[in-house]
Short mmCIF file of C-alpha atoms in Angstrom, two decimals:
data_model
loop_
_atom_site.label_atom_id
_atom_site.label_comp_id
_atom_site.label_asym_id
_atom_site.label_seq_id
_atom_site.Cartn_x
_atom_site.Cartn_y
_atom_site.Cartn_z
CA MET A 465 31.80 -29.94 9.87
CA LYS A 466 28.62 -29.69 11.86
CA LYS A 467 29.24 -26.00 12.36
CA GLN A 468 29.60 -25.54 8.63
CA GLN A 469 26.38 -27.44 8.00
CA ASN A 470 24.59 -25.31 10.55
CA ASP A 471 25.80 -22.14 8.85
CA GLN A 472 23.99 -23.23 5.70
CA MET A 473 20.75 -23.88 7.54
CA SER A 474 17.64 -21.85 6.92
CA PHE A 475 15.79 -20.31 9.83
CA GLU A 476 13.17 -23.00 9.53
CA GLN A 477 15.70 -25.83 9.62
CA GLY A 478 17.54 -24.17 12.47
CA LEU A 479 14.40 -23.86 14.53
CA ALA A 480 13.52 -27.50 13.82
CA ARG A 481 16.99 -28.63 14.88
CA ILE A 482 16.79 -26.60 18.09
CA SER A 483 13.51 -28.31 18.98
CA GLU A 484 15.01 -31.66 18.08
CA ILE A 485 17.96 -31.03 20.38
CA SER A 486 15.68 -29.86 23.17
CA GLU A 487 13.73 -33.11 22.92
CA LEU A 488 16.91 -35.15 22.80
CA LEU A 489 18.18 -33.42 25.90
CA ALA A 490 14.82 -33.84 27.59
CA SER A 491 14.92 -37.58 26.90
CA GLY A 492 18.04 -37.76 29.01
CA GLU A 493 19.50 -40.30 26.63
CA PRO A 494 22.74 -38.64 25.64
CA GLU A 495 25.68 -38.80 27.99
CA LEU A 496 26.53 -35.62 29.79
CA GLU A 497 29.41 -34.85 27.51
CA GLN A 498 27.28 -35.35 24.38
CA SER A 499 24.50 -33.34 25.98
CA LEU A 500 26.86 -30.46 26.48
CA ALA A 501 27.94 -30.66 22.84
CA LEU A 502 24.29 -30.72 21.70
CA TYR A 503 23.48 -27.84 23.98
CA GLU A 504 26.33 -25.87 22.57
CA GLU A 505 25.19 -26.65 19.04
CA ALA A 506 21.66 -25.48 19.85
CA CYS A 507 22.95 -22.27 21.38
CA GLY A 508 24.87 -21.62 18.18
CA LEU A 509 21.73 -22.26 16.17
CA VAL A 510 19.71 -19.84 18.26
CA ALA A 511 22.29 -17.16 17.57
CA ARG A 512 22.31 -18.08 13.89
CA CYS A 513 18.51 -17.95 13.65
CA ARG A 514 18.42 -14.63 15.43
CA GLU A 515 20.96 -13.32 12.95
CA LEU A 516 18.94 -14.62 9.99
CA LEU A 517 15.78 -13.10 11.40
CA THR A 518 17.22 -9.66 11.87
CA GLY A 519 19.04 -9.79 8.53
CA ALA A 520 16.06 -10.84 6.41
CA GLU A 521 13.83 -8.41 4.60
CA LEU A 522 10.26 -9.05 3.61
CA ARG A 523 9.70 -9.44 -0.10
CA ILE A 524 6.74 -7.71 -1.68
CA THR A 525 5.68 -8.26 -5.26
CA GLU A 526 2.94 -6.42 -7.00
CA ILE A 527 0.68 -8.66 -9.01
CA SER A 528 -0.60 -6.93 -12.08
CA ALA A 529 -2.68 -9.91 -13.17
CA ALA A 530 -5.76 -7.86 -12.50
CA ALA A 531 -5.17 -6.14 -15.80
CA GLY A 532 -7.12 -3.09 -16.77
CA LEU A 533 -7.17 -1.73 -13.28
CA LEU A 534 -7.68 1.96 -13.13
CA PRO A 535 -4.84 4.09 -11.90
CA ASN A 536 -4.89 3.72 -8.19
CA ASP A 537 -6.03 6.88 -6.57
CA GLY A 538 -7.93 5.39 -3.72
CA GLU A 539 -7.07 6.10 -0.13
CA GLY A 540 -5.44 3.30 1.72
CA MET B 137 -49.04 21.87 -44.63
CA ASN B 138 -45.32 22.12 -44.45
CA ARG B 139 -43.95 18.87 -45.82
CA GLU B 140 -40.36 19.93 -45.54
CA ALA B 141 -38.66 17.18 -43.51
CA ILE B 142 -35.44 16.99 -41.49
CA SER B 143 -33.36 13.95 -40.72
CA VAL B 144 -33.62 12.09 -37.40
CA SER B 145 -30.06 13.00 -36.69
CA ALA B 146 -30.77 16.63 -37.25
CA LEU B 147 -33.84 16.41 -35.04
CA ASN B 148 -31.96 14.82 -32.20
CA ARG B 149 -29.17 17.31 -32.58
CA TYR B 150 -31.66 20.15 -32.49
CA VAL B 151 -33.46 18.87 -29.39
CA LYS B 152 -30.15 18.23 -27.71
CA ALA B 153 -29.07 21.77 -28.38
CA LEU B 154 -32.37 23.02 -26.98
CA LEU B 155 -31.97 21.00 -23.80
CA GLU B 156 -28.36 21.93 -23.29
CA GLY B 157 -29.08 25.55 -23.94
CA ASP B 158 -31.67 25.70 -21.20
CA GLU B 159 -30.39 27.44 -18.14
CA VAL B 160 -32.43 25.41 -15.66
CA LEU B 161 -31.69 22.04 -17.25
CA SER B 162 -27.94 22.60 -17.47
CA GLN B 163 -27.59 22.53 -13.68
CA VAL B 164 -30.38 20.83 -11.79
CA TRP B 165 -30.86 18.70 -8.67
CA VAL B 166 -33.13 15.68 -9.14
CA GLU B 167 -34.42 13.58 -6.28
CA GLY B 168 -35.15 9.94 -6.89
CA GLU B 169 -34.23 6.34 -6.32
CA LEU B 170 -31.49 4.50 -8.18
CA SER B 171 -32.43 1.53 -10.30
CA GLY B 172 -30.52 -0.82 -12.62
CA VAL B 173 -27.11 0.50 -11.60
CA ARG B 174 -24.45 -0.86 -13.93
CA VAL B 175 -20.76 -0.02 -14.10
CA HIS B 176 -19.39 -0.32 -17.61
CA GLU B 177 -16.19 -2.32 -17.32
CA ALA B 178 -14.18 -0.86 -20.17
CA SER B 179 -15.10 2.78 -19.85
CA GLY B 180 -15.72 3.06 -16.12
CA HIS B 181 -18.95 4.98 -16.72
CA ILE B 182 -21.94 4.20 -14.52
CA TYR B 183 -25.40 3.76 -16.04
CA PHE B 184 -28.68 3.66 -14.15
CA ARG B 185 -32.22 4.93 -14.04
CA THR B 186 -33.64 7.35 -11.55
CA VAL B 187 -37.17 6.58 -10.53
CA ASP B 188 -39.91 7.85 -8.31
CA ALA B 189 -43.33 6.37 -7.65
CA SER B 190 -44.61 6.89 -11.17
CA ALA B 191 -41.80 7.84 -13.56
CA SER B 192 -38.22 7.14 -14.49
CA VAL B 193 -35.41 8.73 -16.44
CA LYS B 194 -32.13 7.40 -17.82
CA ALA B 195 -28.90 8.63 -16.30
CA VAL B 196 -25.20 8.29 -16.89
CA MET B 197 -22.27 9.23 -14.71
CA PHE B 198 -19.06 9.46 -16.66
CA ARG B 199 -15.90 7.97 -15.29
CA SER B 200 -14.25 11.27 -14.40
CA TYR B 201 -17.14 11.96 -12.02
CA ALA B 202 -17.69 8.34 -10.97
CA GLN B 203 -14.12 8.15 -9.70
CA ARG B 204 -14.80 10.89 -7.22
CA LEU B 205 -17.74 9.11 -5.63
CA ARG B 206 -17.18 8.30 -1.98
CA PHE B 207 -19.60 5.37 -1.97
CA LEU B 208 -21.01 2.73 -4.23
CA PRO B 209 -24.31 3.59 -5.90
CA ALA B 210 -26.69 0.70 -5.55
CA ASP B 211 -30.21 -0.10 -6.56
CA GLY B 212 -32.86 1.25 -4.26
CA MET B 213 -30.74 4.07 -2.90
CA LYS B 214 -32.59 7.30 -2.39
CA VAL B 215 -30.43 10.05 -3.78
CA LEU B 216 -30.11 13.60 -4.94
CA LEU B 217 -28.52 13.88 -8.37
CA ASN B 218 -26.58 16.93 -9.40
CA CYS B 219 -26.90 16.78 -13.16
CA ALA B 220 -27.40 18.36 -16.51
CA VAL B 221 -30.20 17.22 -18.79
CA THR B 222 -29.04 16.13 -22.20
CA LEU B 223 -29.95 13.86 -25.06
CA TYR B 224 -28.27 10.75 -26.34
CA GLU B 225 -28.32 11.44 -30.02
CA ARG B 226 -28.11 7.90 -31.32
CA GLY B 227 -31.04 6.64 -29.30
CA GLY B 228 -32.98 9.81 -29.06
CA ASP B 229 -33.46 9.25 -25.36
CA TYR B 230 -33.10 12.16 -23.11
CA GLN B 231 -30.96 11.45 -20.08
CA LEU B 232 -29.32 12.93 -17.04
CA SER B 233 -25.61 13.53 -17.17
CA VAL B 234 -24.80 13.13 -13.50
CA ARG B 235 -21.97 15.02 -11.85
CA ASP B 236 -22.59 14.01 -8.24
CA ILE B 237 -24.78 11.66 -6.25
CA VAL B 238 -25.74 12.47 -2.68
CA PRO B 239 -27.42 9.65 -0.81
CA ILE B 240 -30.39 10.57 1.33
CA GLY B 241 -32.47 8.42 3.58
CA GLU B 242 -29.84 6.34 5.41
CA GLY B 243 -32.71 4.27 6.79
CA GLY B 244 -33.54 2.86 3.38
CA ARG B 245 -29.97 1.84 2.73
CA GLN B 246 -29.66 0.23 6.13
CA THR B 247 -32.86 -1.72 5.67
CA GLN B 248 -31.57 -2.98 2.37
CA LEU B 249 -28.33 -4.06 3.98
CA GLU B 250 -30.17 -5.97 6.67
CA GLU B 251 -32.22 -7.72 4.03
CA LEU B 252 -29.12 -8.71 2.09
CA LYS B 253 -27.40 -9.88 5.24
CA GLU B 254 -30.34 -12.04 6.19
CA ARG B 255 -30.53 -13.49 2.69
CA LEU B 256 -26.83 -14.40 2.58
CA GLU B 257 -27.00 -15.80 6.07
CA LYS B 258 -29.87 -18.06 5.06
CA GLU B 259 -27.79 -19.28 2.16
CA GLY B 260 -25.15 -20.29 4.67
CA LEU B 261 -22.49 -17.91 3.46
CA PHE B 262 -21.66 -16.81 6.99
CA ALA B 263 -21.85 -20.26 8.55
CA ALA B 264 -19.17 -21.19 11.05
CA GLU B 265 -18.57 -24.48 9.21
CA ARG B 266 -17.41 -22.49 6.19
CA LYS B 267 -14.64 -20.81 8.14
CA ARG B 268 -11.30 -22.32 7.26
CA PRO B 269 -8.35 -22.37 9.63
CA LEU B 270 -5.51 -20.06 8.68
CA PRO B 271 -2.23 -21.71 7.70
CA ALA B 272 0.09 -21.88 10.69
CA ARG B 273 3.10 -20.79 8.68
CA PRO B 274 2.03 -19.00 5.47
CA ARG B 275 4.73 -18.65 2.81
CA ARG B 276 2.90 -16.25 0.48
CA VAL B 277 0.26 -13.82 1.60
CA ALA B 278 -1.84 -12.07 -1.01
CA VAL B 279 -3.02 -8.62 -0.03
CA ILE B 280 -5.88 -7.01 -1.90
CA THR B 281 -5.71 -3.31 -1.16
CA SER B 282 -4.57 0.03 -2.47
CA SER B 283 -0.90 0.26 -3.43
CA SER B 284 -0.78 3.76 -1.99
CA GLY B 285 -1.65 4.78 1.51
CA ALA B 286 -0.88 3.46 4.95
CA VAL B 287 -2.58 0.06 4.77
CA ILE B 288 -0.07 -1.83 2.66
CA ARG B 289 2.78 -0.14 4.51
CA ASP B 290 1.35 -1.17 7.88
CA ILE B 291 0.84 -4.73 6.73
CA GLN B 292 4.31 -4.83 5.25
CA ASN B 293 5.85 -3.49 8.46
CA VAL B 294 4.00 -5.77 10.81
CA ALA B 295 4.45 -8.87 8.65
CA GLY B 296 8.10 -8.09 8.00
CA ARG B 297 8.77 -7.66 11.68
CA ARG B 298 7.15 -10.99 12.50
CA ASP B 299 8.28 -13.21 9.64
CA PRO B 300 10.58 -11.55 7.11
CA PHE B 301 10.88 -14.81 5.15
CA ILE B 302 7.36 -14.64 3.74
CA GLU B 303 6.43 -13.00 0.49
CA LEU B 304 3.65 -10.46 0.21
CA GLN B 305 1.78 -10.36 -3.07
CA LEU B 306 0.05 -7.07 -3.54
CA TYR B 307 -3.05 -7.09 -5.69
CA ALA B 308 -3.33 -3.35 -6.08
CA VAL B 309 -6.90 -2.13 -6.38
CA ASN B 310 -9.02 0.91 -5.86
CA VAL B 311 -10.64 0.74 -2.49
CA GLN B 312 -12.49 3.99 -3.00
CA GLY B 313 -15.36 4.97 -5.19
CA ALA B 314 -17.74 3.31 -7.56
CA LEU B 315 -15.11 1.43 -9.51
CA ALA B 316 -13.54 -0.24 -6.50
CA VAL B 317 -15.97 -3.15 -6.47
CA ASN B 318 -15.07 -4.17 -9.99
CA ALA B 319 -11.37 -3.85 -9.27
CA ILE B 320 -11.65 -6.03 -6.19
CA LEU B 321 -13.78 -8.56 -8.07
CA ARG B 322 -11.07 -8.80 -10.72
CA ALA B 323 -8.37 -9.16 -8.09
CA ILE B 324 -10.25 -12.00 -6.41
CA GLU B 325 -10.64 -13.68 -9.77
CA ALA B 326 -6.95 -13.24 -10.58
CA LEU B 327 -5.97 -14.56 -7.18
CA ASN B 328 -8.06 -17.69 -7.71
CA GLU B 329 -6.49 -18.18 -11.12
CA ASN B 330 -2.88 -17.49 -10.11
CA GLY B 331 -2.77 -19.57 -6.99
CA GLY B 332 0.55 -19.59 -5.18
CA ALA B 333 -0.58 -17.70 -2.12
CA ASP B 334 -1.81 -19.64 0.88
CA LEU B 335 -3.60 -16.80 2.62
CA ALA B 336 -5.27 -13.56 1.56
CA ILE B 337 -6.04 -10.28 3.26
CA ILE B 338 -8.64 -7.89 1.90
CA ALA B 339 -7.95 -4.59 3.55
CA ARG B 340 -8.88 -0.96 3.59
CA GLY B 341 -8.06 1.83 6.00
CA GLY B 342 -10.56 3.80 7.98
CA GLY B 343 -13.17 5.96 6.32
CA SER B 344 -16.73 7.16 6.53
CA LYS B 345 -19.60 4.76 6.46
CA ASP B 346 -20.07 5.67 2.81
CA ASP B 347 -16.41 4.96 2.10
CA LEU B 348 -16.67 1.47 3.50
CA TRP B 349 -20.09 0.72 2.07
CA LEU B 350 -18.71 -1.00 -1.01
CA PHE B 351 -17.63 -3.92 1.20
CA ASN B 352 -21.33 -4.62 1.65
CA ASP B 353 -21.70 -5.15 -2.07
CA GLU B 354 -23.46 -8.41 -2.80
CA ALA B 355 -21.30 -9.37 -5.79
CA LEU B 356 -18.15 -8.63 -3.84
CA VAL B 357 -19.26 -10.62 -0.82
CA ARG B 358 -20.25 -13.57 -2.99
CA ALA B 359 -16.95 -13.48 -4.88
CA ALA B 360 -14.99 -13.35 -1.62
CA ALA B 361 -16.88 -16.41 -0.46
CA GLN B 362 -15.51 -18.19 -3.52
CA LEU B 363 -11.87 -17.46 -2.69
CA LYS B 364 -9.94 -20.72 -2.83
CA ILE B 365 -7.68 -19.78 0.04
CA PRO B 366 -8.62 -18.58 3.52
CA PHE B 367 -8.87 -14.83 3.82
CA ILE B 368 -8.93 -12.20 6.52
CA SER B 369 -11.08 -9.11 6.18
CA ALA B 370 -9.68 -5.89 7.57
CA VAL B 371 -11.86 -2.97 6.62
CA GLY B 372 -11.80 0.32 8.49
CA HIS B 373 -11.45 0.46 12.24
CA GLU B 374 -12.40 -1.85 15.03
CA THR B 375 -15.96 -0.58 15.25
CA ASP B 376 -16.67 -0.87 11.52
CA PHE B 377 -18.47 -3.96 10.33
CA THR B 378 -19.24 -4.86 6.72
CA LEU B 379 -20.73 -7.96 5.13
CA LEU B 380 -17.22 -8.90 4.00
CA ASP B 381 -16.35 -9.45 7.67
CA PHE B 382 -19.14 -11.98 7.98
CA VAL B 383 -18.05 -14.02 4.99
CA ALA B 384 -14.34 -13.84 5.83
CA ASP B 385 -12.62 -16.80 7.45
CA LEU B 386 -11.41 -14.36 10.04
CA ARG B 387 -12.21 -10.73 10.71
CA ALA B 388 -9.41 -8.45 11.84
CA PRO B 389 -10.24 -5.18 13.58
CA THR B 390 -7.59 -3.29 11.57
CA PRO B 391 -5.18 -4.00 8.69
CA SER B 392 -2.23 -4.12 11.12
CA ALA B 393 -4.11 -6.63 13.22
CA ALA B 394 -4.75 -8.66 10.06
CA ALA B 395 -1.02 -8.91 9.49
CA GLU B 396 -0.56 -10.02 13.09
CA LEU B 397 -3.24 -12.66 12.75
CA ALA B 398 -1.88 -13.85 9.40
CA VAL B 399 1.81 -14.02 10.17
CA PRO B 400 3.29 -15.89 13.11
CA ASP B 401 5.92 -14.05 15.12
CA LEU B 402 9.18 -15.88 14.51
CA HIS B 403 10.95 -13.86 17.18
CA ALA B 404 8.50 -15.24 19.70
CA GLU B 405 8.91 -18.76 18.31
CA LEU B 406 12.67 -18.51 18.52
CA GLN B 407 12.29 -17.17 22.02
CA ARG B 408 10.11 -20.15 22.95
CA ALA B 409 12.67 -22.54 21.44
CA TRP B 410 15.36 -20.74 23.36
CA GLU B 411 13.42 -20.98 26.60
CA GLN B 412 12.82 -24.68 26.02
CA LEU B 413 16.53 -25.07 25.50
CA ALA B 414 17.20 -22.98 28.61
CA GLY B 415 14.99 -25.44 30.49
CA MET B 416 17.27 -28.16 29.19
CA GLN B 417 20.20 -26.17 30.38
CA ALA B 418 18.69 -26.20 33.84
CA SER B 419 18.35 -29.98 33.73
CA LEU B 420 21.82 -30.23 32.27
CA SER B 421 23.19 -28.18 35.12
CA ARG B 422 21.15 -30.34 37.45
CA SER B 423 22.82 -33.46 36.14
CA GLY B 424 26.06 -31.53 36.07
CA ALA B 425 25.36 -30.47 39.61
CA GLN B 426 24.67 -34.04 40.64
CA LEU B 427 27.99 -34.99 39.18
CA ALA B 428 29.60 -32.09 40.93
CA LEU B 429 27.86 -33.11 44.14
CA ARG B 430 29.26 -36.63 43.88
CA LEU B 431 32.64 -35.09 43.29
CA THR B 432 32.15 -32.83 46.27
CA ASP B 433 31.15 -35.77 48.45
CA ALA B 434 34.30 -37.61 47.50
CA GLY B 435 36.27 -34.45 47.94
CA ALA B 436 34.69 -33.83 51.31
CA ALA B 437 35.69 -37.30 52.49
CA VAL B 438 39.21 -36.68 51.37
CA ALA B 439 39.17 -33.27 52.92
CA ALA B 440 37.72 -34.53 56.19
CA ASN B 441 40.40 -37.18 56.28
CA ALA B 442 43.02 -34.63 55.51
CA ALA B 443 41.65 -32.33 58.17
CA ALA B 444 41.77 -35.07 60.76
CA GLN B 445 45.32 -35.83 59.75
CA ALA B 446 46.18 -32.20 59.78
CA ALA B 447 44.58 -31.80 63.18
CA ALA B 448 46.56 -34.76 64.46
CA CYS B 449 49.69 -33.24 63.02
CA ARG B 450 48.80 -29.91 64.52
CA ASP B 451 48.31 -31.57 67.90
CA LYS B 452 51.60 -33.36 67.69
CA LEU B 453 53.25 -30.21 66.59
CA ALA B 454 51.65 -28.26 69.41
CA ARG B 455 52.71 -30.83 71.94
CA ALA B 456 56.22 -30.93 70.55
CA GLN B 457 56.28 -27.18 70.60
CA ALA B 458 55.04 -27.04 74.16
CA LEU B 459 57.75 -29.48 75.11
CA CYS B 460 60.34 -27.51 73.26
CA ASP B 461 59.10 -24.33 74.81
CA SER B 462 59.22 -25.75 78.28
CA LEU B 463 62.75 -26.89 77.63
CA SER B 464 63.80 -23.69 76.01
CA PRO B 465 66.42 -21.71 77.90
CA LEU B 466 64.58 -18.61 76.85
CA ARG B 467 61.74 -19.57 79.19
CA VAL B 468 64.27 -19.55 82.04
CA LEU B 469 65.51 -16.17 81.02
CA GLU B 470 61.96 -14.94 81.36
CA ARG B 471 62.24 -15.58 85.01
CA GLY B 472 65.43 -13.43 85.33
CA PHE B 473 68.16 -16.05 84.78
CA LEU B 474 70.92 -15.70 82.21
CA TYR B 475 73.29 -18.00 80.46
CA ALA B 476 76.86 -17.63 79.40
CA THR B 477 78.66 -18.76 76.29
CA LYS B 478 82.33 -18.83 75.52
CA ASP B 479 83.35 -18.98 71.85
CA GLY B 480 79.68 -19.78 70.97
CA LYS B 481 79.50 -22.72 73.38
CA ALA B 482 77.41 -22.78 76.54
CA VAL B 483 79.44 -22.54 79.70
CA ARG B 484 78.37 -25.38 81.93
CA GLY B 485 80.61 -24.79 84.91
CA ALA B 486 83.23 -22.57 86.52
CA VAL B 487 85.75 -25.26 86.09
CA SER B 488 85.98 -24.61 82.35
CA LEU B 489 86.87 -20.97 82.92
CA LYS B 490 90.05 -19.09 83.74
CA ALA B 491 90.84 -15.46 84.34
CA GLY B 492 90.89 -13.35 81.19
CA ASP B 493 88.26 -15.45 79.31
CA ARG B 494 85.74 -13.49 77.27
CA LEU B 495 82.17 -14.52 77.90
CA SER B 496 78.92 -13.56 76.30
CA LEU B 497 76.02 -13.26 78.74
CA THR B 498 72.52 -13.66 77.33
CA PHE B 499 69.66 -11.97 79.17
CA ARG B 500 65.93 -11.98 78.47
CA ASP B 501 66.31 -8.68 76.60
CA GLY B 502 69.75 -8.85 75.11
CA SER B 503 73.34 -9.84 75.73
CA ALA B 504 76.55 -8.39 77.15
CA GLY B 505 80.22 -9.20 76.77
CA CYS B 506 82.45 -9.53 79.84
CA THR B 507 85.92 -10.66 80.97
CA ILE B 508 86.57 -13.12 83.82
CA ASP B 509 88.65 -11.63 86.64
CA GLU B 510 89.03 -14.70 88.78
CA VAL B 511 87.70 -18.22 89.05
CA SER B 512 87.01 -19.96 92.33
CA ALA B 513 85.94 -23.53 91.91
CA GLN B 514 83.97 -25.27 94.66
#
C-alpha cells in the first residue's frame, strides 16, 4: 500500500518524505524494526526520485504575447 | 515676367529628381551628431536629425538598413552617415536616406554612459535594497532572449539538467540591432502583464561592445527595473558590464551561469537527502551494532561457558585416554611383548592349551598363526 502510494509521488513529495524520514530516524523515536522499515522506504524513494529526475524533460514554451515582434534574426 | 506656375507637388518632385540625379548626393558620407533618435514602432524605420555646431538635417534609416545595425543609435552619438540625399515630397523637406551609421568618438559615448549611470544611481535604481532574493525553487522561468542561437539552448540544457520539472517561457526577441530595444521593452511589458513566471532571465550571448550597447539603453534599463518578478541579467561574457547588470536583482557572468543561478540542482539536493539518510543508516547500524554487541556479549558468555565445559570434557577425555593407553596391550607390544589368542579369545595361561591348538600371535607390527606342539604346565 505504502509502496503504491510512493510510486505516485512527485519528486518534490518524495524529497520531502525522505527528509521527514531522516528526521524521524534522527529523533531516535521509532523502534529499531520500524526504523529499518522507514529506512527501507526512504531508500526506495531515493531510487524513485532519481528515476523521476533522469526521466523528466524540461518544458519550454514560446510566449508570443509580445506581438508584432520582428522576425528574429538576431544572434543569440 | 513669367507667371506660368507649377504645383507644389510638381516642384517637390522636380527638386527630388534633381537631388537624386546628382552623382555626389546619391552616395555621400556625412559627419555629425545624432539627435532626436526615434524608432517608429510599426514600420521599424529610424528617424533622427544629424547636427553639427551650427546646422542640422533630417535623416531616416529604413527598416531594411536599420536591422543590419550592430548597435543602437542614440542621441549625442558622433557618427559618420553613409547616405543618399533625397527629398520628402509631402513635406518638402530634404533629408538623408541613411544606409549605414558608423559611430566615431568612443569617448563621447562613454562619457554619456557614465552620466546616465550616475543619474540612475542617484535615483536609487541600482540600490542594494532594491535587489530581491531569487525564489529558492522557481516553477516557471521566463527567458527574454533570441529564439535562435546558443543562448536559449545553453539555458535550456543547464536548467534541464538541474531541474527538469520547471517550465521555461521563452519571450523571443531580437537582441541585435536598433530594433532590439523595442522588442525587449515589449517583452518586459508582456511578462508583467502575463504573470505566471516567478523568475526572469534577460540574456544575450557575447558580442562586440557595440553589439551589447543596447543593454545600456535608458528606457530598457528603466523598464527592467519595473519588472514585477526578480530577474537575472546575463549579457555577453564575464568581462562585459552593461547598465542592465546594475539594475538586475542578480548579474550572471554568462547565460549558462544565469541558468545555474536561477535553477537549483535537484541532483545535488537528492544527493544531500541521500547523504542525510546515509547518516541515519550509520546511526541505525550503530544501534543495530549495539544490539548485536549485546547479543555477542550473551553469546560470548555462553561460548565461554561452553568452552570451559568442553575443556573439562577434553581433560576428562584426555585422562581417560591416557589411562586407556597405559592399559592398552598395544603399549606392551611396543616394548617387544606379544599376546596370543585362540578362537578370538586371549590365552591367559598354558593350562588352557593342548597340543594341536591353533593360536594367533599378535606382535607390534602384525600377527602370525601357529600350532602348539606340546604343553608343559608348571
